[in-house]
């Protein structure tokens, strides 16, 4: 399995990220992608990837950090993106749930990163919360991916627009939650060939760890949750999502 989205670069949650990656691999995770949310966390993601086998990095500024983003910060992201184990730009996007950053700050940060990804030919990992129409509008103006919608939580219309853009959809711990029937129905609508697995560790723990810090070693529970939702063997989910991740990230 590939954990396509985790935050081993969170020093409080993972004081020894290399050991955490090794623990995940002992639990059946073959590859991990550590995701940046600003310049410092992106630097840490690349540092971890550079010393840990099977670990890769993404670099970029999260929309809730856009209030601190300055155009000159993009050069740091460009430099980090040149590392051979940096596989994408992200996580970037829109977040209209939190009010950390204004719409203009998020617009400017997103536009800079979209331009950079196009310049470098990198795939993009998106964060989107309470903002799918705005993000999909922006992407439709740009054209098709490669795009990955981390922790997809949109509705059927959002999913259909994203499919038309060639998006992949990240599935996290909520697929295991008892009341997540709407999410499971949308995943069936999307289809396994467009899904990837992710933990978002240390957040979004799956059942039976809900309410506790998450860890990439819990990815198998998410895999089983997808299998249950789609009515197929977990081995098939593992195989198809791993291939999707490898193709998207070029790993």
PDB file of C-alpha atoms in Angstrom:
ATOM      1  CA  UNK A   1       0.000   0.000   0.000  1.00  0.00           C
ATOM      2  CA  UNK A   2       0.950   3.634  -0.487  1.00  0.00           C
ATOM      3  CA  UNK A   3       0.027   6.254   2.107  1.00  0.00           C
ATOM      4  CA  UNK A   4      -0.319   9.182  -0.279  1.00  0.00           C
ATOM      5  CA  UNK A   5      -0.751  11.835   2.415  1.00  0.00           C
ATOM      6  CA  UNK A   6       0.794  11.948   5.878  1.00  0.00           C
ATOM      7  CA  UNK A   7       2.555  14.498   8.043  1.00  0.00           C
ATOM      8  CA  UNK A   8       5.625  12.793   9.433  1.00  0.00           C
ATOM      9  CA  UNK A   9       7.063  16.323   9.284  1.00  0.00           C
ATOM     10  CA  UNK A  10       4.938  17.256  12.318  1.00  0.00           C
ATOM     11  CA  UNK A  11       7.669  17.134  14.985  1.00  0.00           C
ATOM     12  CA  UNK A  12       5.259  16.980  17.928  1.00  0.00           C
ATOM     13  CA  UNK A  13       3.380  13.987  16.576  1.00  0.00           C
ATOM     14  CA  UNK A  14       6.409  12.256  15.055  1.00  0.00           C
ATOM     15  CA  UNK A  15       9.614  13.137  16.911  1.00  0.00           C
ATOM     16  CA  UNK A  16      11.342  10.261  15.080  1.00  0.00           C
ATOM     17  CA  UNK A  17       9.807  10.287  11.591  1.00  0.00           C
ATOM     18  CA  UNK A  18      12.184   7.720  10.146  1.00  0.00           C
ATOM     19  CA  UNK A  19      11.233   5.240  12.870  1.00  0.00           C
ATOM     20  CA  UNK A  20       7.539   5.998  12.253  1.00  0.00           C
ATOM     21  CA  UNK A  21       7.995   5.266   8.557  1.00  0.00           C
ATOM     22  CA  UNK A  22       9.715   1.982   9.373  1.00  0.00           C
ATOM     23  CA  UNK A  23       6.869   1.039  11.731  1.00  0.00           C
ATOM     24  CA  UNK A  24       4.350   1.707   8.964  1.00  0.00           C
ATOM     25  CA  UNK A  25       6.295  -0.456   6.560  1.00  0.00           C
ATOM     26  CA  UNK A  26       6.253  -3.298   9.050  1.00  0.00           C
ATOM     27  CA  UNK A  27       2.441  -2.996   8.888  1.00  0.00           C
ATOM     28  CA  UNK A  28       2.245  -3.374   5.120  1.00  0.00           C
ATOM     29  CA  UNK A  29       2.787   0.183   3.889  1.00  0.00           C
ATOM     30  CA  UNK A  30       5.320   0.120   1.085  1.00  0.00           C
ATOM     31  CA  UNK A  31       5.576   3.853   0.349  1.00  0.00           C
ATOM     32  CA  UNK A  32       4.685   7.089   2.122  1.00  0.00           C
ATOM     33  CA  UNK A  33       4.278  10.651   0.848  1.00  0.00           C
ATOM     34  CA  UNK A  34       5.043  13.355   3.415  1.00  0.00           C
ATOM     35  CA  UNK A  35       3.149  16.556   2.656  1.00  0.00           C
ATOM     36  CA  UNK A  36       4.299  20.123   3.132  1.00  0.00           C
ATOM     37  CA  UNK A  37       2.036  22.966   4.309  1.00  0.00           C
ATOM     38  CA  UNK A  38       4.524  25.873   4.277  1.00  0.00           C
ATOM     39  CA  UNK A  39       8.201  26.433   3.547  1.00  0.00           C
ATOM     40  CA  UNK A  40       9.511  24.953   6.809  1.00  0.00           C
ATOM     41  CA  UNK A  41       7.311  21.850   6.767  1.00  0.00           C
ATOM     42  CA  UNK A  42       8.128  21.361   3.089  1.00  0.00           C
ATOM     43  CA  UNK A  43      11.824  21.499   3.915  1.00  0.00           C
ATOM     44  CA  UNK A  44      11.309  18.904   6.651  1.00  0.00           C
ATOM     45  CA  UNK A  45       9.320  16.692   4.253  1.00  0.00           C
ATOM     46  CA  UNK A  46      12.191  16.711   1.769  1.00  0.00           C
ATOM     47  CA  UNK A  47      14.741  16.071   4.537  1.00  0.00           C
ATOM     48  CA  UNK A  48      12.811  13.027   5.757  1.00  0.00           C
ATOM     49  CA  UNK A  49      12.381  11.696   2.223  1.00  0.00           C
ATOM     50  CA  UNK A  50      16.085  12.131   1.539  1.00  0.00           C
ATOM     51  CA  UNK A  51      17.088   9.771   4.365  1.00  0.00           C
ATOM     52  CA  UNK A  52      14.215   7.276   4.479  1.00  0.00           C
ATOM     53  CA  UNK A  53      13.763   4.594   1.849  1.00  0.00           C
ATOM     54  CA  UNK A  54      10.275   4.451   0.392  1.00  0.00           C
ATOM     55  CA  UNK A  55       9.405   7.960   1.617  1.00  0.00           C
ATOM     56  CA  UNK A  56       8.663  10.834  -0.768  1.00  0.00           C
ATOM     57  CA  UNK A  57       7.734  14.505  -0.313  1.00  0.00           C
ATOM     58  CA  UNK A  58       5.411  17.200  -1.603  1.00  0.00           C
ATOM     59  CA  UNK A  59       6.087  20.909  -1.152  1.00  0.00           C
ATOM     60  CA  UNK A  60       3.781  23.912  -1.000  1.00  0.00           C
ATOM     61  CA  UNK A  61       1.684  26.275   1.102  1.00  0.00           C
ATOM     62  CA  UNK A  62      -1.603  25.149   2.641  1.00  0.00           C
ATOM     63  CA  UNK A  63      -4.489  27.626   2.181  1.00  0.00           C
ATOM     64  CA  UNK A  64      -4.850  28.144   5.936  1.00  0.00           C
ATOM     65  CA  UNK A  65      -1.220  29.312   5.925  1.00  0.00           C
ATOM     66  CA  UNK A  66      -1.769  31.720   3.028  1.00  0.00           C
ATOM     67  CA  UNK A  67      -1.942  34.702   5.400  1.00  0.00           C
ATOM     68  CA  UNK A  68       1.794  34.205   5.999  1.00  0.00           C
ATOM     69  CA  UNK A  69       2.687  33.422   2.393  1.00  0.00           C
ATOM     70  CA  UNK A  70       4.722  35.976   0.437  1.00  0.00           C
ATOM     71  CA  UNK A  71       5.561  35.742  -3.284  1.00  0.00           C
ATOM     72  CA  UNK A  72       9.248  35.413  -2.452  1.00  0.00           C
ATOM     73  CA  UNK A  73       8.453  32.198  -0.550  1.00  0.00           C
ATOM     74  CA  UNK A  74       7.759  30.536  -3.885  1.00  0.00           C
ATOM     75  CA  UNK A  75      11.481  30.414  -4.651  1.00  0.00           C
ATOM     76  CA  UNK A  76      12.019  28.200  -1.606  1.00  0.00           C
ATOM     77  CA  UNK A  77       9.274  25.872  -2.841  1.00  0.00           C
ATOM     78  CA  UNK A  78      10.801  25.867  -6.331  1.00  0.00           C
ATOM     79  CA  UNK A  79      14.220  24.955  -4.913  1.00  0.00           C
ATOM     80  CA  UNK A  80      12.797  22.163  -2.743  1.00  0.00           C
ATOM     81  CA  UNK A  81      10.776  20.815  -5.672  1.00  0.00           C
ATOM     82  CA  UNK A  82      14.006  20.107  -7.542  1.00  0.00           C
ATOM     83  CA  UNK A  83      14.886  17.328  -5.087  1.00  0.00           C
ATOM     84  CA  UNK A  84      14.595  13.920  -6.796  1.00  0.00           C
ATOM     85  CA  UNK A  85      12.247  12.624  -4.095  1.00  0.00           C
ATOM     86  CA  UNK A  86       9.878  15.578  -4.304  1.00  0.00           C
ATOM     87  CA  UNK A  87       6.982  14.118  -6.275  1.00  0.00           C
ATOM     88  CA  UNK A  88       4.318  16.882  -6.290  1.00  0.00           C
ATOM     89  CA  UNK A  89       3.331  20.429  -5.405  1.00  0.00           C
ATOM     90  CA  UNK A  90       0.980  20.575  -2.429  1.00  0.00           C
ATOM     91  CA  UNK A  91      -0.923  20.639  -0.364  1.00  0.00           C
ATOM     92  CA  UNK A  92      -2.466  23.749  -1.851  1.00  0.00           C
ATOM     93  CA  UNK A  93      -6.033  24.869  -2.494  1.00  0.00           C
ATOM     94  CA  UNK A  94      -8.886  26.611  -0.682  1.00  0.00           C
ATOM     95  CA  UNK A  95     -10.229  26.410   2.853  1.00  0.00           C
ATOM     96  CA  UNK A  96     -13.394  28.381   3.584  1.00  0.00           C
ATOM     97  CA  UNK A  97     -14.018  26.620   6.911  1.00  0.00           C
ATOM     98  CA  UNK A  98     -11.240  28.380   8.825  1.00  0.00           C
ATOM     99  CA  UNK A  99     -10.809  32.151   8.530  1.00  0.00           C
ATOM    100  CA  UNK A 100      -7.015  32.234   8.890  1.00  0.00           C
ATOM    101  CA  UNK A 101      -6.502  33.681   5.422  1.00  0.00           C
ATOM    102  CA  UNK A 102      -8.646  35.969   3.279  1.00  0.00           C
ATOM    103  CA  UNK A 103     -10.020  34.860  -0.083  1.00  0.00           C
ATOM    104  CA  UNK A 104      -7.520  37.114  -1.885  1.00  0.00           C
ATOM    105  CA  UNK A 105      -4.608  35.676   0.097  1.00  0.00           C
ATOM    106  CA  UNK A 106      -5.752  32.163  -0.803  1.00  0.00           C
ATOM    107  CA  UNK A 107      -6.311  33.154  -4.453  1.00  0.00           C
ATOM    108  CA  UNK A 108      -2.811  34.589  -4.766  1.00  0.00           C
ATOM    109  CA  UNK A 109      -1.119  31.662  -3.014  1.00  0.00           C
ATOM    110  CA  UNK A 110      -3.005  29.128  -5.118  1.00  0.00           C
ATOM    111  CA  UNK A 111      -2.301  30.911  -8.401  1.00  0.00           C
ATOM    112  CA  UNK A 112       1.431  31.090  -7.694  1.00  0.00           C
ATOM    113  CA  UNK A 113       1.594  27.373  -6.905  1.00  0.00           C
ATOM    114  CA  UNK A 114      -0.492  26.391  -9.924  1.00  0.00           C
ATOM    115  CA  UNK A 115       1.881  28.374 -12.134  1.00  0.00           C
ATOM    116  CA  UNK A 116       4.871  26.711 -10.484  1.00  0.00           C
ATOM    117  CA  UNK A 117       3.453  23.224 -10.949  1.00  0.00           C
ATOM    118  CA  UNK A 118       2.841  23.971 -14.631  1.00  0.00           C
ATOM    119  CA  UNK A 119       6.377  25.327 -14.990  1.00  0.00           C
ATOM    120  CA  UNK A 120       7.927  22.251 -13.373  1.00  0.00           C
ATOM    121  CA  UNK A 121       5.531  19.675 -14.813  1.00  0.00           C
ATOM    122  CA  UNK A 122       4.614  18.422 -11.338  1.00  0.00           C
ATOM    123  CA  UNK A 123       1.315  16.842 -10.260  1.00  0.00           C
ATOM    124  CA  UNK A 124      -0.657  18.727  -7.598  1.00  0.00           C
ATOM    125  CA  UNK A 125      -2.131  17.653  -4.258  1.00  0.00           C
ATOM    126  CA  UNK A 126      -5.099  19.789  -3.182  1.00  0.00           C
ATOM    127  CA  UNK A 127      -6.620  20.586   0.178  1.00  0.00           C
ATOM    128  CA  UNK A 128     -10.235  21.696  -0.149  1.00  0.00           C
ATOM    129  CA  UNK A 129     -12.664  22.354   2.672  1.00  0.00           C
ATOM    130  CA  UNK A 130     -16.086  23.946   2.186  1.00  0.00           C
ATOM    131  CA  UNK A 131     -14.752  25.275  -1.134  1.00  0.00           C
ATOM    132  CA  UNK A 132     -15.191  22.713  -3.910  1.00  0.00           C
ATOM    133  CA  UNK A 133     -17.084  25.013  -6.325  1.00  0.00           C
ATOM    134  CA  UNK A 134     -14.361  27.668  -6.061  1.00  0.00           C
ATOM    135  CA  UNK A 135     -11.510  25.192  -6.489  1.00  0.00           C
ATOM    136  CA  UNK A 136     -13.150  23.367  -9.382  1.00  0.00           C
ATOM    137  CA  UNK A 137     -13.909  26.692 -11.085  1.00  0.00           C
ATOM    138  CA  UNK A 138     -10.216  27.582 -10.839  1.00  0.00           C
ATOM    139  CA  UNK A 139      -9.092  24.214 -12.182  1.00  0.00           C
ATOM    140  CA  UNK A 140     -11.602  24.235 -15.038  1.00  0.00           C
ATOM    141  CA  UNK A 141     -10.118  27.550 -16.160  1.00  0.00           C
ATOM    142  CA  UNK A 142      -6.676  25.912 -16.161  1.00  0.00           C
ATOM    143  CA  UNK A 143      -7.593  22.555 -17.710  1.00  0.00           C
ATOM    144  CA  UNK A 144      -7.096  18.926 -16.752  1.00  0.00           C
ATOM    145  CA  UNK A 145      -4.664  17.552 -14.125  1.00  0.00           C
ATOM    146  CA  UNK A 146      -2.778  15.556 -12.880  1.00  0.00           C
ATOM    147  CA  UNK A 147      -4.639  16.526  -9.706  1.00  0.00           C
ATOM    148  CA  UNK A 148      -5.276  14.704  -6.426  1.00  0.00           C
ATOM    149  CA  UNK A 149      -8.090  15.869  -4.142  1.00  0.00           C
ATOM    150  CA  UNK A 150      -6.877  15.007  -0.664  1.00  0.00           C
ATOM    151  CA  UNK A 151      -9.555  13.695   1.736  1.00  0.00           C
ATOM    152  CA  UNK A 152     -12.372  14.210  -0.733  1.00  0.00           C
ATOM    153  CA  UNK A 153     -15.577  15.378   0.981  1.00  0.00           C
ATOM    154  CA  UNK A 154     -17.550  16.892  -1.860  1.00  0.00           C
ATOM    155  CA  UNK A 155     -20.926  15.900  -3.257  1.00  0.00           C
ATOM    156  CA  UNK A 156     -21.796  13.978  -6.437  1.00  0.00           C
ATOM    157  CA  UNK A 157     -21.706  17.092  -8.613  1.00  0.00           C
ATOM    158  CA  UNK A 158     -18.270  18.017  -7.249  1.00  0.00           C
ATOM    159  CA  UNK A 159     -17.088  14.472  -7.921  1.00  0.00           C
ATOM    160  CA  UNK A 160     -18.351  14.514 -11.497  1.00  0.00           C
ATOM    161  CA  UNK A 161     -16.631  17.842 -12.217  1.00  0.00           C
ATOM    162  CA  UNK A 162     -13.416  16.521 -10.698  1.00  0.00           C
ATOM    163  CA  UNK A 163     -13.565  13.301 -12.709  1.00  0.00           C
ATOM    164  CA  UNK A 164     -13.881  15.386 -15.881  1.00  0.00           C
ATOM    165  CA  UNK A 165     -10.642  17.138 -14.862  1.00  0.00           C
ATOM    166  CA  UNK A 166      -8.835  13.810 -14.469  1.00  0.00           C
ATOM    167  CA  UNK A 167      -8.616  14.005 -10.675  1.00  0.00           C
ATOM    168  CA  UNK A 168      -7.741  11.243  -8.272  1.00  0.00           C
ATOM    169  CA  UNK A 169      -9.532  11.169  -4.928  1.00  0.00           C
ATOM    170  CA  UNK A 170      -7.830  10.565  -1.579  1.00  0.00           C
ATOM    171  CA  UNK A 171      -9.682   8.410   0.956  1.00  0.00           C
ATOM    172  CA  UNK A 172      -8.955   8.696   4.679  1.00  0.00           C
ATOM    173  CA  UNK A 173     -10.216   7.498   8.044  1.00  0.00           C
ATOM    174  CA  UNK A 174     -13.763   8.887   7.639  1.00  0.00           C
ATOM    175  CA  UNK A 175     -14.576   6.025   5.234  1.00  0.00           C
ATOM    176  CA  UNK A 176     -14.634   3.802   8.348  1.00  0.00           C
ATOM    177  CA  UNK A 177     -17.032   6.034  10.336  1.00  0.00           C
ATOM    178  CA  UNK A 178     -20.462   4.600  11.040  1.00  0.00           C
ATOM    179  CA  UNK A 179     -22.363   7.652   9.768  1.00  0.00           C
ATOM    180  CA  UNK A 180     -20.320   8.134   6.577  1.00  0.00           C
ATOM    181  CA  UNK A 181     -22.861   6.476   4.268  1.00  0.00           C
ATOM    182  CA  UNK A 182     -22.919   9.473   1.922  1.00  0.00           C
ATOM    183  CA  UNK A 183     -19.147   9.305   1.500  1.00  0.00           C
ATOM    184  CA  UNK A 184     -19.254   5.577   0.805  1.00  0.00           C
ATOM    185  CA  UNK A 185     -21.976   6.101  -1.812  1.00  0.00           C
ATOM    186  CA  UNK A 186     -19.894   8.761  -3.560  1.00  0.00           C
ATOM    187  CA  UNK A 187     -16.857   6.462  -3.572  1.00  0.00           C
ATOM    188  CA  UNK A 188     -18.952   3.792  -5.274  1.00  0.00           C
ATOM    189  CA  UNK A 189     -20.025   6.407  -7.817  1.00  0.00           C
ATOM    190  CA  UNK A 190     -16.416   7.473  -8.443  1.00  0.00           C
ATOM    191  CA  UNK A 191     -15.008   3.938  -8.736  1.00  0.00           C
ATOM    192  CA  UNK A 192     -11.865   2.266  -7.464  1.00  0.00           C
ATOM    193  CA  UNK A 193      -9.804   3.203 -10.514  1.00  0.00           C
ATOM    194  CA  UNK A 194      -9.783   6.848  -9.365  1.00  0.00           C
ATOM    195  CA  UNK A 195      -9.023   6.335  -5.660  1.00  0.00           C
ATOM    196  CA  UNK A 196      -5.872   6.408  -3.553  1.00  0.00           C
ATOM    197  CA  UNK A 197      -5.398   5.681   0.159  1.00  0.00           C
ATOM    198  CA  UNK A 198      -4.098   8.182   2.700  1.00  0.00           C
ATOM    199  CA  UNK A 199      -4.002   8.570   6.466  1.00  0.00           C
ATOM    200  CA  UNK A 200      -3.439  12.329   6.910  1.00  0.00           C
ATOM    201  CA  UNK A 201      -1.609  11.203  10.056  1.00  0.00           C
ATOM    202  CA  UNK A 202      -1.577  12.412  12.789  1.00  0.00           C
ATOM    203  CA  UNK A 203      -5.194  13.403  12.004  1.00  0.00           C
ATOM    204  CA  UNK A 204      -8.363  11.614  10.831  1.00  0.00           C
ATOM    205  CA  UNK A 205      -7.745   8.309  12.559  1.00  0.00           C
ATOM    206  CA  UNK A 206      -9.847   5.409  11.279  1.00  0.00           C
ATOM    207  CA  UNK A 207     -12.016   3.196  13.447  1.00  0.00           C
ATOM    208  CA  UNK A 208     -10.957   1.679  15.879  1.00  0.00           C
ATOM    209  CA  UNK A 209      -8.485   4.501  16.595  1.00  0.00           C
ATOM    210  CA  UNK A 210     -10.900   7.404  16.143  1.00  0.00           C
ATOM    211  CA  UNK A 211     -10.239  10.113  18.704  1.00  0.00           C
ATOM    212  CA  UNK A 212      -6.584   9.123  19.041  1.00  0.00           C
ATOM    213  CA  UNK A 213      -3.544  10.341  17.088  1.00  0.00           C
ATOM    214  CA  UNK A 214      -3.322   8.726  13.673  1.00  0.00           C
ATOM    215  CA  UNK A 215      -0.280   6.901  12.245  1.00  0.00           C
ATOM    216  CA  UNK A 216       0.593   5.652   8.753  1.00  0.00           C
ATOM    217  CA  UNK A 217       0.619   2.111  10.135  1.00  0.00           C
ATOM    218  CA  UNK A 218      -3.204   2.373  10.315  1.00  0.00           C
ATOM    219  CA  UNK A 219      -3.539   2.543   6.524  1.00  0.00           C
ATOM    220  CA  UNK A 220      -4.766  -1.045   6.341  1.00  0.00           C
ATOM    221  CA  UNK A 221      -7.931  -0.080   8.237  1.00  0.00           C
ATOM    222  CA  UNK A 222      -8.682   2.542   5.593  1.00  0.00           C
ATOM    223  CA  UNK A 223      -8.010  -0.005   2.859  1.00  0.00           C
ATOM    224  CA  UNK A 224     -10.522  -2.346   4.469  1.00  0.00           C
ATOM    225  CA  UNK A 225     -13.020   0.495   4.806  1.00  0.00           C
ATOM    226  CA  UNK A 226     -12.799   1.161   1.075  1.00  0.00           C
ATOM    227  CA  UNK A 227     -13.164  -2.546   0.354  1.00  0.00           C
ATOM    228  CA  UNK A 228     -16.284  -2.702   2.508  1.00  0.00           C
ATOM    229  CA  UNK A 229     -17.732   0.388   0.817  1.00  0.00           C
ATOM    230  CA  UNK A 230     -17.130  -0.937  -2.680  1.00  0.00           C
ATOM    231  CA  UNK A 231     -17.902  -4.586  -1.983  1.00  0.00           C
ATOM    232  CA  UNK A 232     -14.596  -5.921  -3.230  1.00  0.00           C
ATOM    233  CA  UNK A 233     -11.594  -7.676  -1.641  1.00  0.00           C
ATOM    234  CA  UNK A 234      -9.118  -5.561   0.304  1.00  0.00           C
ATOM    235  CA  UNK A 235      -6.363  -7.113  -1.812  1.00  0.00           C
ATOM    236  CA  UNK A 236      -7.908  -5.531  -4.915  1.00  0.00           C
ATOM    237  CA  UNK A 237      -8.147  -2.131  -3.217  1.00  0.00           C
ATOM    238  CA  UNK A 238      -4.518  -2.430  -2.169  1.00  0.00           C
ATOM    239  CA  UNK A 239      -3.376  -3.350  -5.681  1.00  0.00           C
ATOM    240  CA  UNK A 240      -5.377  -0.756  -7.610  1.00  0.00           C
ATOM    241  CA  UNK A 241      -4.810   2.191  -5.267  1.00  0.00           C
ATOM    242  CA  UNK A 242      -1.092   1.432  -5.064  1.00  0.00           C
ATOM    243  CA  UNK A 243      -0.870   1.444  -8.873  1.00  0.00           C
ATOM    244  CA  UNK A 244      -2.868   4.690  -9.032  1.00  0.00           C
ATOM    245  CA  UNK A 245      -0.485   6.339  -6.572  1.00  0.00           C
ATOM    246  CA  UNK A 246       2.604   5.102  -8.405  1.00  0.00           C
ATOM    247  CA  UNK A 247       1.290   6.411 -11.710  1.00  0.00           C
ATOM    248  CA  UNK A 248       0.240   9.798 -10.293  1.00  0.00           C
ATOM    249  CA  UNK A 249       3.465  10.502  -8.432  1.00  0.00           C
ATOM    250  CA  UNK A 250       5.804   8.792 -10.907  1.00  0.00           C
ATOM    251  CA  UNK A 251       7.247   6.505  -8.219  1.00  0.00           C
TER     252      UNK A 251
END
